[in-house]
Short mmCIF file of C-alpha atoms in Angstrom, two decimals:
data_model
loop_
_atom_site.label_atom_id
_atom_site.label_comp_id
_atom_site.label_asym_id
_atom_site.label_seq_id
_atom_site.Cartn_x
_atom_site.Cartn_y
_atom_site.Cartn_z
CA MET A 234 -13.18 -3.31 -0.44
CA GLU A 235 -10.44 -5.30 -1.87
CA LEU A 236 -9.87 -8.11 -4.33
CA LYS A 237 -7.87 -10.98 -2.93
CA ARG A 238 -6.90 -14.34 -4.25
CA VAL A 239 -8.71 -17.22 -2.53
CA TYR A 240 -6.76 -20.29 -1.40
CA VAL A 241 -8.10 -23.77 -0.66
CA SER A 242 -7.31 -23.24 3.04
CA ASP A 243 -9.48 -20.10 3.06
CA LEU A 244 -12.53 -21.99 1.78
CA LEU A 245 -11.99 -24.97 4.10
CA MET A 246 -11.84 -22.73 7.13
CA ASP A 247 -15.00 -20.95 6.06
CA TRP A 248 -16.75 -24.05 4.54
CA LYS A 249 -20.14 -23.42 5.83
CA LYS A 250 -20.24 -19.92 4.53
CA PHE A 251 -18.79 -21.10 1.24
CA GLN A 252 -21.63 -23.81 1.00
CA GLN A 253 -24.15 -21.04 1.37
CA THR A 254 -23.05 -18.93 -1.55
CA GLN A 255 -25.34 -18.85 -4.51
CA LEU A 256 -24.82 -18.45 -8.19
CA LEU A 257 -25.48 -14.83 -9.27
CA PHE A 258 -26.03 -15.55 -13.11
CA PRO A 259 -26.41 -18.74 -14.95
CA PHE A 260 -22.80 -19.62 -15.59
CA TYR A 261 -23.69 -23.14 -14.57
CA SER A 262 -27.00 -25.08 -14.38
CA SER A 263 -27.05 -25.06 -10.43
CA HIS A 264 -25.62 -23.46 -7.30
CA GLY A 265 -23.81 -26.76 -6.42
CA GLN A 266 -22.30 -27.14 -9.70
CA ALA A 267 -21.13 -23.54 -9.67
CA ARG A 268 -19.43 -24.09 -6.24
CA THR A 269 -17.80 -27.27 -7.21
CA ALA A 270 -16.33 -25.37 -10.30
CA PHE A 271 -15.13 -22.43 -8.19
CA PHE A 272 -13.37 -24.81 -5.87
CA SER A 273 -11.52 -26.39 -8.81
CA ALA A 274 -10.68 -22.85 -10.00
CA VAL A 275 -9.24 -22.05 -6.60
CA LYS A 276 -7.03 -25.10 -6.87
CA HIS A 277 -5.70 -23.99 -10.10
CA GLY A 278 -5.09 -20.22 -8.96
CA GLY A 279 -8.16 -18.72 -10.53
CA GLY A 280 -10.45 -18.00 -7.65
CA TYR A 281 -10.79 -14.50 -6.02
CA ARG A 282 -12.94 -12.95 -3.27
CA ILE A 283 -14.33 -9.42 -2.86
CA GLN A 284 -15.04 -8.80 0.61
CA TYR A 285 -17.75 -6.15 1.42
CA ARG A 286 -18.60 -5.80 5.00
CA SER A 287 -19.75 -9.37 5.97
CA TYR A 288 -20.62 -10.30 2.44
CA TRP A 289 -18.64 -12.27 -0.34
CA LEU A 290 -18.49 -11.95 -3.97
CA LEU A 291 -16.50 -14.86 -5.23
CA VAL A 292 -15.05 -14.43 -8.75
CA ASP A 293 -13.44 -16.87 -11.13
CA LYS A 294 -11.76 -14.85 -13.74
CA ILE A 295 -9.10 -14.92 -16.51
CA ASP A 296 -6.96 -11.84 -16.28
CA GLN A 297 -6.27 -10.49 -19.69
CA GLU A 298 -4.02 -7.57 -20.31
CA ASP A 299 -7.00 -5.04 -20.69
CA CYS A 300 -9.93 -7.02 -19.47
CA TRP A 301 -11.27 -9.79 -17.11
CA GLU A 302 -13.05 -12.70 -18.52
CA ILE A 303 -15.58 -13.80 -15.84
CA ASN A 304 -16.30 -17.57 -15.79
CA ASN A 305 -18.27 -17.72 -12.50
CA LEU A 306 -19.78 -15.51 -9.86
CA LEU A 307 -21.00 -16.61 -6.41
CA ILE A 308 -22.48 -14.28 -3.80
CA SER A 309 -23.17 -14.67 -0.04
CA THR A 310 -26.76 -14.48 1.14
CA ASN A 311 -28.46 -11.06 0.98
CA LEU A 312 -26.10 -9.61 -1.51
CA GLY A 313 -27.99 -8.20 -4.36
CA TRP A 314 -27.43 -8.06 -8.07
CA GLN A 315 -26.89 -4.22 -8.11
CA THR A 316 -24.31 -4.38 -5.25
CA ALA A 317 -22.49 -7.37 -6.56
CA PHE A 318 -22.00 -5.80 -10.00
CA LEU A 319 -20.96 -2.45 -8.31
CA LEU A 320 -18.43 -4.54 -6.23
CA LEU A 321 -17.22 -6.48 -9.33
CA GLU A 322 -16.84 -3.18 -11.56
CA ASN A 323 -15.18 -1.37 -8.53
CA ALA A 324 -12.54 -4.22 -8.18
CA ALA A 325 -11.80 -4.15 -11.91
CA ARG A 326 -11.42 -0.33 -11.72
CA GLN A 327 -8.96 -0.76 -8.87
CA LYS A 328 -6.70 -2.59 -11.37
CA PHE A 329 -7.53 -0.28 -14.20
CA LYS A 330 -9.03 -2.89 -16.46
CA GLN A 331 -10.61 -1.57 -19.64
CA ALA A 332 -13.51 -4.03 -19.98
CA LEU A 333 -15.51 -7.02 -18.31
CA HIS A 334 -16.58 -9.98 -20.38
CA LEU A 335 -19.17 -12.53 -19.07
CA LYS A 336 -20.19 -15.63 -20.94
CA PHE A 337 -23.71 -17.07 -20.19
CA LYS A 338 -27.15 -17.48 -21.55
CA ALA A 339 -29.46 -14.77 -20.07
CA ASN A 340 -33.27 -14.95 -19.87
CA ILE A 341 -35.27 -11.92 -20.85
CA VAL A 342 -35.26 -10.42 -17.33
CA VAL A 343 -31.40 -10.86 -16.88
CA HIS A 344 -31.06 -9.64 -20.49
CA GLN A 345 -32.93 -6.37 -19.87
CA TRP A 346 -31.01 -5.74 -16.63
CA LEU A 347 -27.71 -6.13 -18.14
CA VAL A 348 -28.47 -3.91 -21.00
CA SER A 349 -29.75 -1.33 -18.42
CA GLN A 350 -26.21 -1.59 -16.71
CA GLY A 351 -24.29 -0.87 -19.91
CA TYR A 352 -23.57 -4.27 -21.02
CA GLN A 353 -23.81 -5.42 -24.75
CA LEU A 354 -24.12 -8.98 -26.10
CA LYS A 355 -21.45 -9.62 -28.68
CA ALA A 356 -20.72 -13.05 -30.10
CA GLY A 357 -22.44 -14.73 -27.03
CA ILE A 358 -20.44 -12.68 -24.49
CA TRP A 359 -21.75 -9.95 -22.37
CA GLN A 360 -19.30 -7.01 -22.57
CA LYS A 361 -18.97 -3.68 -20.80
CA GLU A 362 -16.36 -1.03 -21.58
CA LEU A 363 -15.38 0.76 -18.30
CA VAL A 364 -15.16 4.50 -18.66
CA TYR A 365 -12.62 6.12 -16.38
CA HIS A 366 -12.59 9.69 -14.71
CA THR A 367 -9.88 9.16 -12.27
CA GLY A 368 -9.10 11.52 -9.41
CA LEU A 369 -5.87 11.62 -7.37
CA VAL A 370 -5.66 12.77 -3.67
CA LEU A 371 -2.30 13.64 -2.32
CA GLY A 372 -2.02 14.09 1.43
CA GLY A 373 0.47 16.30 3.40
CA GLY A 374 3.57 14.86 4.91
CA GLY A 375 6.68 17.15 4.30
CA ALA A 376 9.74 15.24 3.24
CA ARG A 377 7.76 12.02 2.98
CA GLY A 378 6.15 13.35 -0.05
CA ALA A 379 8.86 11.79 -2.28
CA TYR A 380 6.75 8.53 -1.96
CA GLN A 381 4.02 10.26 -4.07
CA ILE A 382 6.42 10.86 -6.89
CA GLY A 383 7.04 7.07 -6.98
CA VAL A 384 3.34 6.47 -7.18
CA TRP A 385 3.06 8.86 -10.18
CA LYS A 386 5.91 6.79 -11.96
CA ALA A 387 3.92 3.68 -11.64
CA LEU A 388 0.74 5.38 -12.82
CA LEU A 389 2.63 6.75 -15.88
CA GLU A 390 3.78 3.20 -16.77
CA LYS A 391 0.19 2.09 -16.75
CA ASN A 392 -0.84 5.01 -18.92
CA ILE A 393 -3.34 6.04 -16.24
CA THR A 394 -4.73 9.51 -16.95
CA ILE A 395 -5.57 11.78 -13.98
CA GLU A 396 -8.37 14.01 -14.54
CA ILE A 397 -8.38 16.00 -11.19
CA ILE A 398 -5.99 16.40 -8.31
CA ALA A 399 -6.69 17.51 -4.78
CA GLY A 400 -3.61 18.09 -2.60
CA THR A 401 -2.58 19.38 0.75
CA SER A 402 0.79 20.71 1.84
CA VAL A 403 3.45 18.64 -0.02
CA GLY A 404 0.52 17.04 -1.79
CA SER A 405 -0.19 20.45 -3.17
CA LEU A 406 3.47 20.82 -4.51
CA ASN A 407 3.54 17.36 -5.93
CA GLY A 408 0.21 17.96 -7.51
CA ALA A 409 1.60 20.99 -9.33
CA LEU A 410 4.39 18.75 -10.69
CA ILE A 411 2.02 16.19 -11.82
CA VAL A 412 -0.21 18.67 -13.51
CA GLN A 413 2.86 20.16 -15.29
CA GLY A 414 3.45 16.60 -16.63
CA ASP A 415 7.30 16.39 -16.56
CA TYR A 416 8.24 13.38 -14.52
CA ASP A 417 12.01 13.89 -15.06
CA GLN A 418 11.68 17.36 -13.62
CA ALA A 419 9.95 16.23 -10.60
CA LEU A 420 12.40 13.37 -10.15
CA THR A 421 15.37 15.73 -10.42
CA LEU A 422 13.86 18.04 -7.81
CA TRP A 423 13.24 15.34 -5.27
CA GLU A 424 16.58 13.56 -5.91
CA LYS A 425 18.59 16.70 -5.28
CA ILE A 426 16.48 18.16 -2.46
CA GLU A 427 18.04 18.97 0.92
CA THR A 428 16.56 20.89 3.86
CA ASN A 429 18.40 24.11 3.15
CA LYS A 430 17.01 24.13 -0.31
CA VAL A 431 13.48 24.20 1.17
CA LEU A 432 13.97 26.48 4.12
CA ASP A 433 16.21 29.41 5.10
CA ILE A 434 18.34 27.44 7.52
CA THR A 435 21.90 26.67 7.74
CA PHE A 436 23.19 23.36 9.35
CA LYS A 437 26.71 22.80 10.64
CA GLU A 438 29.01 21.18 8.03
CA VAL A 439 29.54 17.42 8.71
CA GLU A 440 31.39 14.76 6.83
CA ALA A 441 28.39 12.29 7.23
CA VAL A 442 24.89 12.69 8.39
CA ASP A 443 24.96 10.26 11.34
CA PHE A 444 22.81 10.05 14.45
CA SER A 445 24.50 12.75 16.21
CA ALA A 446 24.55 15.08 13.21
CA GLN A 447 20.68 14.54 12.70
CA VAL A 448 20.09 15.24 16.45
CA ASP A 449 22.08 18.47 16.04
CA GLN A 450 20.12 19.46 12.96
CA LEU A 451 16.86 18.93 14.71
CA ARG A 452 18.03 21.03 17.60
CA THR A 453 18.97 23.74 15.06
CA PHE A 454 15.70 23.36 13.28
CA ILE A 455 13.63 23.69 16.44
CA ARG A 456 15.84 26.62 17.81
CA THR A 457 15.70 28.55 14.63
CA SER A 458 11.90 28.09 14.10
CA LEU A 459 11.23 29.36 17.62
CA GLN A 460 13.55 32.31 17.22
CA GLN A 461 12.06 33.42 13.98
CA ARG A 462 8.36 32.37 14.67
CA GLY A 463 8.71 29.86 11.65
CA ILE A 464 11.44 29.52 9.24
CA SER A 465 11.35 31.41 6.06
CA THR A 466 10.30 29.39 3.02
CA GLU A 467 12.01 31.62 0.47
CA PRO A 468 14.38 28.82 -0.75
CA LEU A 469 11.31 26.73 -1.57
CA ARG A 470 9.82 29.70 -3.52
CA GLN A 471 13.04 29.76 -5.61
CA LEU A 472 12.92 26.05 -5.98
CA LEU A 473 9.48 26.00 -7.38
CA ALA A 474 10.11 28.98 -9.58
CA ALA A 475 12.99 27.06 -11.01
CA HIS A 476 11.10 23.75 -11.64
CA LEU A 477 7.55 24.73 -12.42
CA GLU A 478 6.22 25.89 -15.83
CA LEU A 479 3.22 28.03 -14.66
CA SER A 480 1.48 28.18 -18.09
CA LYS A 481 1.34 24.44 -18.15
CA ILE A 482 -0.24 24.36 -14.80
CA GLN A 483 -2.88 26.80 -15.79
CA THR A 484 -3.88 24.58 -18.79
CA GLY A 485 -3.32 21.25 -17.18
CA CYS A 486 -5.82 19.08 -15.35
CA PRO A 487 -7.80 20.65 -12.48
CA LEU A 488 -5.74 21.09 -9.26
CA TYR A 489 -7.28 22.04 -5.99
CA VAL A 490 -5.08 22.84 -2.91
CA VAL A 491 -6.12 23.24 0.60
CA THR A 492 -4.74 25.88 3.02
CA THR A 493 -5.81 27.18 6.37
CA LYS A 494 -6.85 30.97 6.90
CA VAL A 495 -5.73 32.41 10.33
CA PRO A 496 -6.82 33.51 12.87
CA ALA A 497 -10.22 32.12 11.76
CA PHE A 498 -8.65 28.75 11.33
CA GLN A 499 -10.81 28.16 8.34
CA GLU A 500 -10.30 25.77 5.50
CA VAL A 501 -9.83 27.40 2.15
CA VAL A 502 -9.68 25.48 -1.06
CA ILE A 503 -8.09 27.01 -4.08
CA ALA A 504 -8.46 26.11 -7.73
CA ILE A 505 -4.83 26.63 -8.83
CA ASN A 506 -5.69 26.57 -12.62
CA ASP A 507 -7.84 29.67 -12.22
CA CYS A 508 -4.95 31.60 -10.57
CA SER A 509 -2.78 34.01 -12.25
CA LYS A 510 0.86 33.07 -12.71
CA GLU A 511 1.90 35.33 -9.92
CA GLU A 512 -0.44 33.74 -7.53
CA ILE A 513 0.20 30.04 -8.15
CA ILE A 514 3.35 29.74 -6.09
CA ASP A 515 1.85 31.91 -3.35
CA TRP A 516 -1.02 29.46 -2.83
CA LEU A 517 1.27 26.45 -3.06
CA LEU A 518 3.40 27.82 -0.40
CA ALA A 519 0.28 28.75 1.63
CA SER A 520 -0.86 25.11 1.50
CA SER A 521 2.44 23.99 2.86
CA ALA A 522 3.31 26.51 5.49
CA PHE A 523 3.46 24.18 8.58
CA PHE A 524 3.55 26.82 11.22
CA PRO A 525 5.19 27.23 13.76
CA MET A 526 8.15 25.15 12.28
CA MET A 527 7.73 27.23 8.89
CA ALA A 528 6.72 30.69 8.51
CA MET A 529 3.06 31.63 7.70
CA SER A 530 2.18 32.80 4.17
CA LYS A 531 0.69 36.27 3.62
CA ILE A 532 -1.54 36.82 0.59
CA LYS A 533 -3.33 40.20 0.20
CA ASP A 534 -2.73 41.06 3.90
CA VAL A 535 -4.25 37.61 4.98
CA PHE A 536 -2.20 35.05 6.66
CA TYR A 537 -2.47 31.23 5.83
CA VAL A 538 -0.97 28.19 7.32
CA ASP A 539 -0.64 24.58 6.21
CA GLY A 540 -3.91 22.94 4.94
CA GLY A 541 -3.30 19.88 7.09
CA TYR A 542 -4.64 21.75 10.13
CA ARG A 543 -8.12 21.48 8.56
CA ASN A 544 -7.99 18.73 5.98
CA ASN A 545 -4.67 16.83 5.44
CA LEU A 546 -6.26 14.14 3.15
CA PRO A 547 -8.68 16.04 1.02
CA VAL A 548 -10.88 13.22 -0.33
CA ASP A 549 -13.94 15.51 -0.02
CA VAL A 550 -12.53 18.04 -2.34
CA ALA A 551 -11.86 15.54 -4.98
CA LEU A 552 -15.48 14.21 -4.72
CA GLN A 553 -16.83 17.54 -5.59
CA ASN A 554 -15.88 16.53 -9.16
CA PRO A 555 -17.44 13.74 -11.28
CA VAL A 556 -14.95 10.88 -10.61
CA THR A 557 -15.33 7.13 -11.16
CA GLU A 558 -12.40 6.18 -9.01
CA LEU A 559 -9.92 7.81 -6.54
CA ILE A 560 -6.31 7.09 -6.11
CA ILE A 561 -5.59 8.34 -2.46
CA VAL A 562 -1.93 8.64 -1.35
CA ASP A 563 -1.57 9.01 2.39
CA VAL A 564 2.09 9.77 3.47
CA HIS A 565 1.15 9.85 7.22
CA GLY A 566 1.46 13.60 7.76
CA PRO A 567 0.15 15.30 10.96
CA GLY A 568 -3.03 17.04 10.94
CA LEU A 569 -6.77 16.36 10.55
CA ASP A 570 -7.88 13.47 8.29
CA LYS A 571 -11.58 13.91 7.74
CA ASN A 572 -13.62 10.92 7.76
CA TYR A 573 -15.12 10.10 4.25
CA ARG A 574 -17.57 7.69 2.55
CA LEU A 575 -17.20 7.17 -1.17
CA PRO A 576 -20.31 6.99 -3.26
CA ALA A 577 -21.27 3.30 -4.21
CA GLY A 578 -20.14 3.79 -7.78
CA VAL A 579 -16.65 5.23 -7.05
CA ALA A 580 -13.71 2.81 -6.71
CA GLU A 581 -10.94 3.52 -4.24
CA LEU A 582 -7.11 2.64 -4.56
CA LEU A 583 -5.65 3.64 -1.19
CA LEU A 584 -1.84 3.66 -0.96
CA SER A 585 -0.75 3.94 2.61
CA THR A 586 2.60 2.27 3.35
CA PRO A 587 3.26 0.22 6.44
CA TRP A 588 6.86 1.37 6.38
CA SER A 589 8.02 4.55 8.06
CA LEU A 590 8.97 7.33 5.48
CA GLY A 591 11.19 9.31 7.80
CA ASP A 592 11.20 12.74 9.34
CA LEU A 593 8.78 15.41 8.17
CA PHE A 594 11.22 18.35 8.15
CA LEU A 595 14.69 16.97 7.35
CA PHE A 596 14.92 16.60 3.49
CA GLN A 597 17.55 14.12 2.36
CA SER A 598 18.24 13.24 -1.10
CA ASP A 599 19.16 9.59 -0.40
CA ARG A 600 16.00 9.11 1.70
CA SER A 601 13.82 10.75 -1.00
CA ALA A 602 15.23 8.24 -3.65
CA GLU A 603 14.34 5.33 -1.25
CA ASN A 604 10.87 6.63 -0.73
CA ILE A 605 10.26 7.35 -4.38
CA GLU A 606 11.23 3.60 -5.05
CA LEU A 607 8.87 2.41 -2.30
CA GLY A 608 6.05 4.47 -3.65
CA TYR A 609 6.54 3.12 -7.06
CA LEU A 610 6.73 -0.69 -5.85
CA GLU A 611 3.78 -0.44 -3.64
CA THR A 612 1.63 1.08 -6.49
CA LYS A 613 2.75 -1.69 -8.85
CA ARG A 614 1.88 -4.31 -6.23
CA ALA A 615 -1.53 -2.69 -5.65
CA LEU A 616 -2.15 -2.77 -9.44
CA GLY A 617 -1.39 -6.45 -9.50
CA ASP A 618 2.08 -6.39 -11.11
CA LEU A 619 3.98 -7.58 -8.00
CA GLN A 620 3.19 -9.82 -4.93
CA GLY A 621 4.08 -9.70 -1.12
CA TYR A 622 2.62 -8.37 2.08
CA ARG A 623 5.33 -5.76 3.17
CA TYR A 624 8.02 -6.73 0.63
CA PHE A 625 7.92 -7.21 -3.04
CA PHE A 626 8.33 -10.25 -5.25
CA TYR A 627 7.83 -11.04 -8.91
CA PRO A 628 4.48 -12.39 -10.01
CA HIS A 629 5.83 -15.97 -10.75
CA ALA A 630 7.43 -16.40 -7.32
CA ASP A 631 5.98 -19.70 -6.09
CA PHE A 632 5.60 -19.47 -2.34
CA GLU A 633 3.03 -22.32 -2.43
CA MET A 634 5.59 -24.78 -3.42
CA LEU A 635 7.98 -23.48 -0.80
CA THR A 636 5.27 -23.87 1.79
CA LYS A 637 4.69 -27.37 0.70
CA ASP A 638 8.41 -28.28 0.92
CA PHE A 639 8.48 -26.72 4.45
CA LEU A 640 5.39 -28.80 5.60
CA ARG A 641 7.05 -31.94 4.28
CA TYR A 642 10.17 -31.05 6.26
CA LEU A 643 8.04 -30.37 9.31
CA GLN A 644 5.87 -33.59 9.03
CA PRO A 645 8.06 -36.06 10.91
CA LYS A 646 8.81 -33.42 13.66
CA LEU A 647 5.35 -31.99 14.49
CA THR A 648 1.57 -32.81 14.02
CA LEU A 649 -0.41 -29.76 13.13
CA ASP A 650 -4.07 -29.02 13.92
CA TRP A 651 -5.02 -26.39 11.34
CA LYS A 652 -8.41 -25.75 12.78
CA GLU A 653 -6.59 -24.53 15.90
CA LEU A 654 -3.60 -23.08 14.20
CA TYR A 655 -5.38 -21.00 11.52
CA PRO A 656 -6.99 -18.45 13.83
CA GLU A 657 -3.65 -18.27 15.68
CA LEU A 658 -1.83 -17.33 12.40
CA GLN A 659 -4.36 -14.51 11.71
CA LYS A 660 -3.95 -13.16 15.12
CA PHE A 661 -0.23 -13.20 15.09
CA PHE A 662 0.21 -11.54 11.82
CA LYS A 663 -2.82 -9.21 12.13
CA GLN A 664 -4.08 -10.04 8.71
CA ALA A 665 -5.46 -12.85 6.67
CA VAL A 666 -2.64 -15.43 5.97
CA PRO A 667 -3.62 -18.51 4.17
CA VAL A 668 -1.83 -21.64 4.86
CA GLU A 669 -0.50 -21.85 1.32
CA LEU A 670 1.47 -18.52 1.84
CA LEU A 671 2.79 -19.50 5.21
CA SER A 672 6.34 -19.37 3.77
CA LEU A 673 5.83 -15.90 2.49
CA ALA A 674 4.61 -14.54 5.78
CA PHE A 675 7.40 -16.27 7.73
CA LEU A 676 10.04 -14.93 5.46
CA GLU A 677 8.84 -11.45 5.69
CA PHE A 678 8.70 -11.80 9.51
CA PHE A 679 12.47 -12.63 9.59
CA ALA A 680 13.26 -9.93 7.00
CA TYR A 681 11.62 -7.22 8.93
CA TRP A 682 13.58 -8.15 12.21
CA VAL A 683 16.96 -8.48 10.59
CA LYS A 684 16.39 -5.01 8.79
CA VAL A 685 16.24 -6.18 5.20
CA PRO A 686 15.50 -2.94 3.12
CA PRO A 687 12.20 -3.22 1.34
CA ALA A 688 12.67 -1.07 -1.81
CA ARG A 689 13.68 -3.80 -4.23
CA VAL A 690 12.02 -6.88 -5.92
CA PHE A 691 13.12 -10.15 -4.82
CA THR A 692 13.00 -13.75 -5.90
CA PRO A 693 12.23 -16.27 -3.05
CA SER A 694 15.90 -17.50 -3.28
CA GLU A 695 17.27 -14.05 -3.33
CA PHE A 696 15.12 -13.12 -0.33
CA ILE A 697 16.24 -16.10 1.69
CA ARG A 698 19.96 -15.54 1.04
CA THR A 699 19.63 -11.83 1.90
CA ILE A 700 17.77 -12.74 5.25
CA LEU A 701 20.52 -15.27 6.25
CA ALA A 702 23.27 -12.73 5.28
CA HIS A 703 21.71 -10.10 7.49
CA VAL A 704 21.30 -12.60 10.38
CA GLU A 705 25.16 -12.91 10.35
CA LEU A 706 25.74 -9.18 10.32
CA PRO A 707 25.98 -7.21 13.55
CA ASN A 708 23.12 -4.75 14.03
CA GLN A 709 24.05 -1.39 12.50
CA LEU A 710 21.83 1.76 12.42
CA ASN A 711 20.86 2.95 9.03
CA THR A 712 21.98 6.59 8.92
CA ASN A 713 19.30 7.34 6.30
CA LEU A 714 16.70 6.82 8.93
CA SER A 715 15.31 9.65 11.02
CA VAL A 716 16.34 10.31 14.75
CA GLN A 717 12.95 8.88 15.82
CA GLU A 718 13.37 5.67 13.67
CA GLN A 719 16.99 5.07 14.84
CA ILE A 720 15.83 5.31 18.51
CA GLU A 721 12.95 3.00 17.85
CA GLU A 722 15.13 0.53 15.91
CA PHE A 723 17.81 0.62 18.60
CA ILE A 724 15.21 -0.31 21.30
CA GLU A 725 13.44 -2.84 19.02
CA SER A 726 16.65 -4.66 18.26
CA ARG A 727 17.46 -5.10 21.88
CA ASN A 728 14.04 -6.09 23.08
CA VAL A 729 14.69 -9.76 24.41
CA PHE A 730 10.99 -10.02 25.06
CA SER A 731 10.09 -9.72 21.33
CA ASP A 732 8.68 -12.63 19.17
CA TYR A 733 11.86 -12.61 17.10
CA TYR A 734 14.04 -13.32 20.16
CA ARG A 735 11.72 -15.96 21.41
CA VAL A 736 11.92 -17.57 17.98
CA LEU A 737 15.68 -17.54 18.13
CA GLN A 738 15.62 -19.03 21.58
CA ILE A 739 13.30 -21.84 20.63
CA GLN A 740 15.34 -22.75 17.42
CA GLN A 741 18.44 -23.07 19.54
CA GLN A 742 16.99 -25.72 21.93
CA LYS A 743 18.07 -29.21 21.63
CA GLY A 744 15.68 -32.15 21.56
CA SER A 745 11.94 -32.00 20.92
CA LEU A 746 10.28 -28.55 20.42
CA LYS A 747 6.72 -30.00 21.11
CA PRO A 748 6.55 -28.38 24.54
CA PHE A 749 7.28 -24.95 23.14
CA TYR A 750 4.67 -25.56 20.32
CA ARG A 751 1.90 -26.16 22.93
CA ARG A 752 2.67 -22.72 24.57
CA TRP A 753 3.80 -20.72 21.51
CA PRO A 754 2.57 -22.41 18.38
CA ILE A 755 3.46 -19.66 15.69
CA GLN A 756 6.76 -18.81 17.25
CA THR A 757 7.69 -22.64 17.23
CA LEU A 758 6.63 -22.90 13.64
CA LEU A 759 8.91 -19.91 12.89
CA ALA A 760 11.64 -21.59 14.71
CA PHE A 761 11.38 -24.71 12.59
CA PHE A 762 11.21 -22.54 9.45
CA PHE A 763 14.38 -20.79 10.42
CA ARG A 764 16.06 -24.19 10.74
CA TYR A 765 14.52 -25.25 7.43
CA ILE A 766 16.05 -22.21 5.36
CA ARG A 767 19.42 -22.54 7.04
CA GLU A 768 19.66 -26.38 6.34
CA THR A 769 18.24 -26.03 2.73
CA SER A 770 20.32 -24.93 -0.31
CA PHE A 771 18.54 -22.02 -2.21
CA SER A 772 20.99 -21.52 -5.01
CA SER A 773 18.32 -20.74 -7.70
CA ASP A 774 14.70 -20.16 -8.10
#
């Protein structure tokens, strides 16, 4: 379930379904009047949709700093009151709003029902204060765990209080840092981290960590781990001892970490706050002992390995506690991710980046800094403070106007049939892209292919200038990328059958592009858009 802004093109393409929506409460005197009002709100940027399975909940709201003022609610057929209000409240919890305000006159039945749901009538407005009991789930993922520190930074800025943490592997280590409550300490640790500060391994000295150096480091890593039956984590123990205040962890919010007992291969969940100071670091190391690359942990003559072997994203552990919402941070570590189903009244904020976060075992301070910033920006976007699909833009960035300008540029050159084109757009981008945000989707397409780094906030003009600058640059491999990423990038950048190369070939054609449009409609539109941004001056926003 996710709250998304609705655009006019969305409603027009689903007009029949929209016309079947019904007024949930008497914000207006009739269903038709409510639909007309919602359509007007959409045109002025105030319409949102909550999708639940095949059902819709359409919301016209004013977004105040700490609450939503609800002016209209429309539901698709067969969506009941109870479910609709759960969806509304869960959507507000995803954005960590403090209250919901609804203004309408309720009859005695609706009045009693609202009171039973915790709403109070004050000055003609039905109001409900939302009470939060927030859980945080931190998945395993080795060096990719820096992303989770960026998530924490964004949560701190929003003053979001975490009441319980469940973590596996690097998620357990970051969980301990978060329970301790010292962000600067955690940032210092991750920004200075290197592989030899985590594992007892020595790499050959190099002037720069380029592709060949990374390959050599991986060979050394694999060879050493095989020779030693797992590399010792004694440096990590010393690092944790230097950065953790164990008494703060004992008295902080509940932290549960997952490890795997061997040879039984049994999941073990440890309540860290109940452990003695001497045991805390032992269990954190046991949770993150990714055997055979890392040595097993031995506690009281029992051996343990990484918790990811049994439960890499411990949502079920967090749900053993009375939570009203879960922030789930998945950094794509190897292991078993259990299927889970949240109770109806528990909201979910899932943070799982579409970007690669690098190698699991090679810790690099520069890459950690990038991943921290990426986690920070993606969390801010999820909370509604930024916009974009893969990249990040300020809230006031007007892609609707940019799209209108592009369509005016296109009008004398091509006639578009949006009924045919709209499904092609969704298929090409593998997500819902409203016509109004065509320029945003197109710009992000080009930015991805010319390797614009994602971890910064752009204005539209800055983004266009950056894309055009990267187009002129020769392809160079980013040495902060892992070996696998560099190989994939090398292959991808030379794939002459890719959509990107097809777009470039089309835009270089002379004469009419209509024949190409009939065969490759989206690629041809992208070619026109590329011409448009090259021909148009974008000196300011």
